[in-house]
Amino acid sequence: MKKLRLILCLLIAVLLCAAYPVQAYAETTDEQVYIGGFQVGIALDVGGALVEEVTGVNTEYGVAKVDGIQKGDIITKVNGGQIKSVDDIREYLTAERAEIELLRSGKNITVTVVPIIEQYTNSPRLGIKIKDKIYGIGTVTYVDKNGGYAALGHEIYDAETDTHFIGATGKLHACKILGIKKSVKDEAGAILASIVGDSDYGTITCSNNFGIAGKYTAEIPSTDMAYISSKSEIKPGAAQIRTSIDGNPKYYDIEIVKASTKGVRREKSIVFRVTDKELIDKTGGILRGMSGSPILQNGKLVGAVTHVFLNDPTRGYGLAVEHMNKN
């Protein structure tokens, strides 16, 4: 039976990473790429064990907490043992002092802690709630003829722990759209979907402030192709986005209001508004989960949807596609 992970697609507000060099796809290309607009499930490895909460350990004297570990820390080693999953911590943790290597606010640090013996198991514990993966839903922008893809258009961010993930890797999975929550003023809606956990749609080999990239290995649900344009070709005026709100990618009309041609690479370099009545009636405008939806103008792929205006969900931001990573 297929394993489904239900995700309310609070689309990972993915970040920018000046610390990681970005290889642009090339301003233009002589080869066409497959136009995306379809959602995929994202399973991103956090690079260790992410501390969601410091809960404390039950002892005969009450709940005690270990000093030195904070919410948002990513534990990478315990007593020299590499942490790749949540189960690894118990393997390497001893009742004596433990040397823990972790990533905190982008910096590698080492702390020495004293584990606490849990009352009922008589085992050493750190008293933390942890996870080794981040799950979400995102939209593929394009896939090239060799299977290389780009998606999202912004960095991956975990709001619960205020943690940004740059340079992380992972896997793509199939996802099933269950419905939508419409956008209204001051509240962005969302695509509601479940991730099919035992499916394999490809790899995530790059994650930075312009989204994710890697190899797409599943069948591409599109035969539509386009050339990639330079950002200098993006002009105010009529355009389209291609996105899916029911599992079937479709083109919707928009108007590009502003397009920055400056050299600064930004995930908000395009400002647009939705003019398509059908899309507005169904969704209220832009939804979380649409990030990465391709923007097309004059038959060329020019950008990707990245953000929605909270005060007016019919308006959104986009990223010039030449800035998206190609792995």
XYZ file of C-alpha atoms in Angstrom:
327
model
C 0.000 0.000 0.000
C 1.397 3.338 -1.003
C 2.574 5.507 1.820
C 1.103 9.013 1.698
C 2.460 11.963 3.606
C -0.157 14.687 3.883
C 1.306 18.110 3.328
C -0.611 21.360 3.698
C 1.548 23.009 1.175
C 2.786 25.986 3.149
C 5.209 26.157 0.346
C 8.636 26.175 1.609
C 9.536 29.823 1.321
C 12.836 28.940 -0.223
C 15.773 31.319 0.147
C 18.633 33.150 -1.490
C 22.187 32.046 -0.932
C 24.924 34.502 -1.757
C 27.347 32.135 -0.036
C 26.853 29.503 -2.723
C 27.831 30.351 -6.298
C 24.957 30.084 -8.721
C 25.550 28.723 -12.182
C 23.037 30.395 -14.488
C 21.418 28.280 -17.145
C 22.794 30.657 -19.801
C 21.075 33.799 -20.933
C 19.617 32.063 -23.947
C 19.840 28.559 -25.309
C 19.649 27.112 -28.783
C 17.926 24.057 -27.372
C 14.340 23.953 -26.279
C 13.307 22.705 -22.845
C 10.099 21.044 -21.702
C 7.798 23.531 -20.011
C 6.919 22.528 -16.458
C 3.922 23.672 -14.479
C 3.314 20.394 -12.644
C 3.791 19.718 -8.942
C 6.182 17.257 -7.336
C 6.740 16.103 -3.787
C 9.987 17.303 -2.221
C 11.912 15.368 0.424
C 14.974 17.348 1.423
C 17.652 15.833 3.646
C 18.536 18.371 6.326
C 22.127 17.128 6.533
C 21.816 15.606 9.981
C 19.138 15.853 12.658
C 17.217 19.120 12.882
C 16.162 20.059 16.427
C 12.465 20.949 16.247
C 12.049 21.430 19.978
C 13.955 21.020 23.231
C 11.463 18.953 25.229
C 13.526 17.762 28.179
C 13.889 14.282 29.697
C 11.561 12.687 32.247
C 13.456 11.772 35.407
C 12.349 10.688 38.887
C 12.733 14.323 39.940
C 10.774 15.806 37.038
C 11.670 17.055 33.560
C 15.305 18.039 33.069
C 16.872 19.707 30.060
C 20.306 19.332 28.513
C 22.265 22.582 28.243
C 23.955 23.503 24.971
C 21.407 22.429 22.334
C 18.931 24.868 20.794
C 15.870 24.745 18.571
C 16.974 25.027 14.928
C 20.360 23.340 15.480
C 21.295 20.677 12.942
C 23.249 17.916 14.691
C 25.829 16.463 12.315
C 28.011 14.322 14.613
C 27.731 12.744 18.061
C 30.963 11.506 19.635
C 32.532 11.442 16.174
C 29.732 9.377 14.621
C 28.103 10.855 11.522
C 24.398 11.621 11.942
C 22.381 10.882 8.830
C 19.051 9.962 10.387
C 17.252 10.408 13.700
C 18.148 6.857 14.757
C 21.881 7.520 14.555
C 21.908 9.700 17.667
C 20.918 6.835 19.966
C 23.609 4.652 18.393
C 26.427 7.071 19.220
C 25.117 8.627 22.447
C 26.609 7.378 25.723
C 25.825 8.106 29.351
C 29.076 10.042 29.701
C 29.738 13.490 28.326
C 28.919 13.738 24.642
C 30.737 15.851 22.079
C 28.189 17.134 19.580
C 29.017 18.848 16.305
C 26.208 20.935 14.907
C 25.280 23.663 12.484
C 23.769 26.750 14.108
C 22.749 29.828 12.100
C 25.026 28.714 9.278
C 28.085 28.182 11.500
C 29.706 24.883 12.487
C 30.213 24.637 16.248
C 31.018 21.911 18.777
C 29.362 21.632 22.175
C 29.969 19.222 25.030
C 26.834 18.109 26.874
C 25.917 15.708 29.649
C 23.078 13.380 28.576
C 20.276 12.777 31.070
C 19.180 9.283 32.081
C 15.519 8.767 31.259
C 13.438 7.423 34.136
C 11.556 4.621 32.384
C 14.179 3.353 29.931
C 17.275 4.024 32.048
C 18.938 5.209 28.830
C 20.870 8.422 28.069
C 18.757 11.034 26.294
C 19.211 14.568 24.985
C 15.557 15.485 25.432
C 14.989 16.858 21.941
C 12.439 16.393 19.175
C 14.224 15.973 15.856
C 13.670 15.272 12.166
C 16.052 14.405 9.343
C 13.934 15.530 6.364
C 11.826 18.476 5.248
C 8.765 17.691 3.137
C 6.807 19.953 0.825
C 5.205 20.490 -2.547
C 6.718 22.546 -5.357
C 6.266 23.198 -9.060
C 8.764 22.220 -11.743
C 9.744 25.129 -14.010
C 11.400 23.211 -16.835
C 13.097 19.942 -17.719
C 15.807 19.796 -20.381
C 16.287 16.995 -22.875
C 18.792 15.258 -20.582
C 16.424 15.253 -17.607
C 17.993 18.217 -15.835
C 15.299 20.263 -14.143
C 14.837 23.472 -12.177
C 12.001 24.098 -9.721
C 10.661 26.408 -6.991
C 12.515 29.635 -7.774
C 13.246 30.400 -4.112
C 15.050 28.821 -1.189
C 13.676 26.177 1.162
C 12.841 27.481 4.618
C 11.410 25.703 7.654
C 9.187 28.218 9.448
C 8.796 26.037 12.561
C 12.488 26.253 13.397
C 13.418 29.416 11.446
C 15.993 27.389 9.525
C 17.226 27.895 5.949
C 18.543 25.024 3.853
C 21.250 25.876 1.355
C 23.282 23.165 -0.336
C 20.980 20.374 0.847
C 20.180 17.341 -1.297
C 17.229 14.985 -1.466
C 14.644 13.294 -3.659
C 11.606 14.081 -5.756
C 8.398 12.095 -5.387
C 4.996 11.938 -6.985
C 2.289 13.982 -5.341
C -1.478 13.851 -5.422
C -3.439 17.098 -5.365
C -6.313 16.815 -2.915
C -7.794 20.265 -3.316
C -7.048 23.932 -2.802
C -7.520 26.576 -0.162
C -8.376 29.833 -1.943
C -6.323 32.940 -1.413
C -8.004 35.964 0.128
C -6.655 39.364 1.091
C -4.011 39.075 3.828
C -4.038 35.263 3.710
C -2.347 33.251 0.988
C -4.147 30.078 -0.027
C -2.450 26.772 -0.708
C -2.445 23.705 -2.877
C -3.349 20.802 -0.608
C -1.524 17.659 -1.629
C -0.065 14.402 -0.405
C 3.356 13.032 -1.208
C 3.558 9.441 -2.442
C 6.473 8.373 -0.294
C 7.439 5.173 -2.128
C 7.607 6.850 -5.550
C 10.850 7.973 -7.183
C 10.691 10.966 -9.517
C 14.300 12.062 -9.375
C 17.044 13.636 -7.306
C 17.751 16.989 -5.716
C 21.454 17.645 -6.138
C 21.391 21.397 -5.646
C 19.419 23.652 -3.314
C 20.017 27.392 -3.104
C 18.298 30.765 -3.057
C 16.889 30.207 -6.545
C 15.257 26.854 -5.841
C 16.255 23.256 -6.441
C 17.782 21.393 -9.363
C 18.818 17.869 -10.218
C 17.737 14.964 -12.391
C 14.096 14.315 -13.226
C 13.657 10.603 -13.949
C 9.879 10.178 -14.250
C 7.825 10.614 -17.386
C 7.435 14.307 -18.176
C 3.703 15.112 -18.193
C 4.142 17.587 -21.034
C 5.236 17.752 -24.642
C 5.187 21.561 -24.788
C 8.632 23.063 -25.329
C 10.098 26.559 -25.437
C 13.378 28.416 -25.682
C 14.771 30.129 -22.588
C 14.984 33.893 -22.891
C 17.417 36.399 -21.469
C 16.095 38.652 -18.712
C 16.714 41.579 -21.063
C 13.882 40.261 -23.251
C 11.280 40.392 -20.453
C 8.997 43.375 -20.959
C 5.873 44.742 -19.260
C 2.815 43.367 -21.025
C 0.804 40.250 -21.695
C 2.214 36.879 -20.598
C 1.101 33.519 -19.245
C 1.863 31.202 -16.386
C 1.570 27.442 -16.667
C 0.462 25.735 -13.498
C -1.721 22.966 -12.158
C -4.454 23.254 -9.558
C -6.075 19.878 -10.228
C -3.212 17.724 -11.505
C -3.443 18.949 -15.114
C -1.075 21.765 -16.152
C -2.827 24.636 -17.920
C -1.945 28.098 -19.244
C -3.420 31.172 -17.534
C -3.177 34.809 -18.594
C -1.180 37.321 -16.587
C 0.237 40.784 -17.153
C 3.862 41.537 -16.343
C 3.790 44.892 -14.562
C 7.502 45.310 -13.945
C 10.638 43.481 -14.996
C 14.066 44.344 -13.617
C 16.908 43.999 -16.115
C 19.587 44.970 -13.605
C 22.456 42.597 -12.873
C 21.250 41.835 -9.336
C 19.906 38.315 -9.098
C 16.628 38.431 -7.203
C 13.693 36.106 -6.751
C 11.425 39.161 -6.970
C 12.750 40.615 -10.232
C 9.375 40.258 -11.987
C 6.101 41.744 -10.757
C 2.909 40.442 -12.374
C -0.828 40.325 -11.872
C -3.235 37.540 -12.772
C -5.790 38.610 -15.386
C -7.280 35.181 -16.068
C -10.830 35.137 -14.707
C -10.920 31.324 -14.478
C -7.829 31.185 -12.279
C -9.032 34.022 -10.052
C -12.460 32.403 -9.639
C -10.945 29.044 -8.702
C -8.005 30.091 -6.548
C -8.332 33.771 -5.699
C -4.983 34.296 -7.433
C -1.591 32.820 -6.567
C -1.367 29.917 -4.106
C 1.440 28.499 -2.029
C 2.524 25.457 -3.999
C 2.610 27.380 -7.294
C 6.198 28.492 -6.681
C 8.210 27.476 -9.726
C 5.297 27.751 -12.174
C 6.844 28.849 -15.489
C 6.164 32.333 -16.877
C 6.025 32.591 -20.664
C 6.066 35.653 -22.890
C 6.125 35.788 -26.683
C 6.487 32.007 -26.801
C 9.621 31.939 -24.641
C 10.213 30.771 -21.089
C 11.110 33.950 -19.222
C 10.654 33.269 -15.524
C 9.122 31.388 -12.612
C 6.541 32.350 -9.995
C 8.120 32.815 -6.556
C 5.851 34.748 -4.174
C 2.323 36.098 -3.731
C 1.335 39.573 -2.528
C -0.505 39.023 0.762
C -2.515 42.227 0.423
C -3.559 41.286 -3.124
C -3.235 37.582 -4.034
C -3.919 38.332 -7.719
C -0.433 39.873 -7.797
C 2.839 38.021 -7.467
C 6.594 38.070 -7.881
C 8.706 36.061 -10.270
C 12.348 35.210 -10.927
C 14.021 35.545 -14.330
C 14.559 31.962 -15.432
C 18.179 32.531 -16.492
C 19.069 32.726 -12.788
C 17.704 29.303 -11.925
C 20.259 26.599 -11.330
C 21.027 23.970 -13.927
C 22.799 20.933 -12.495
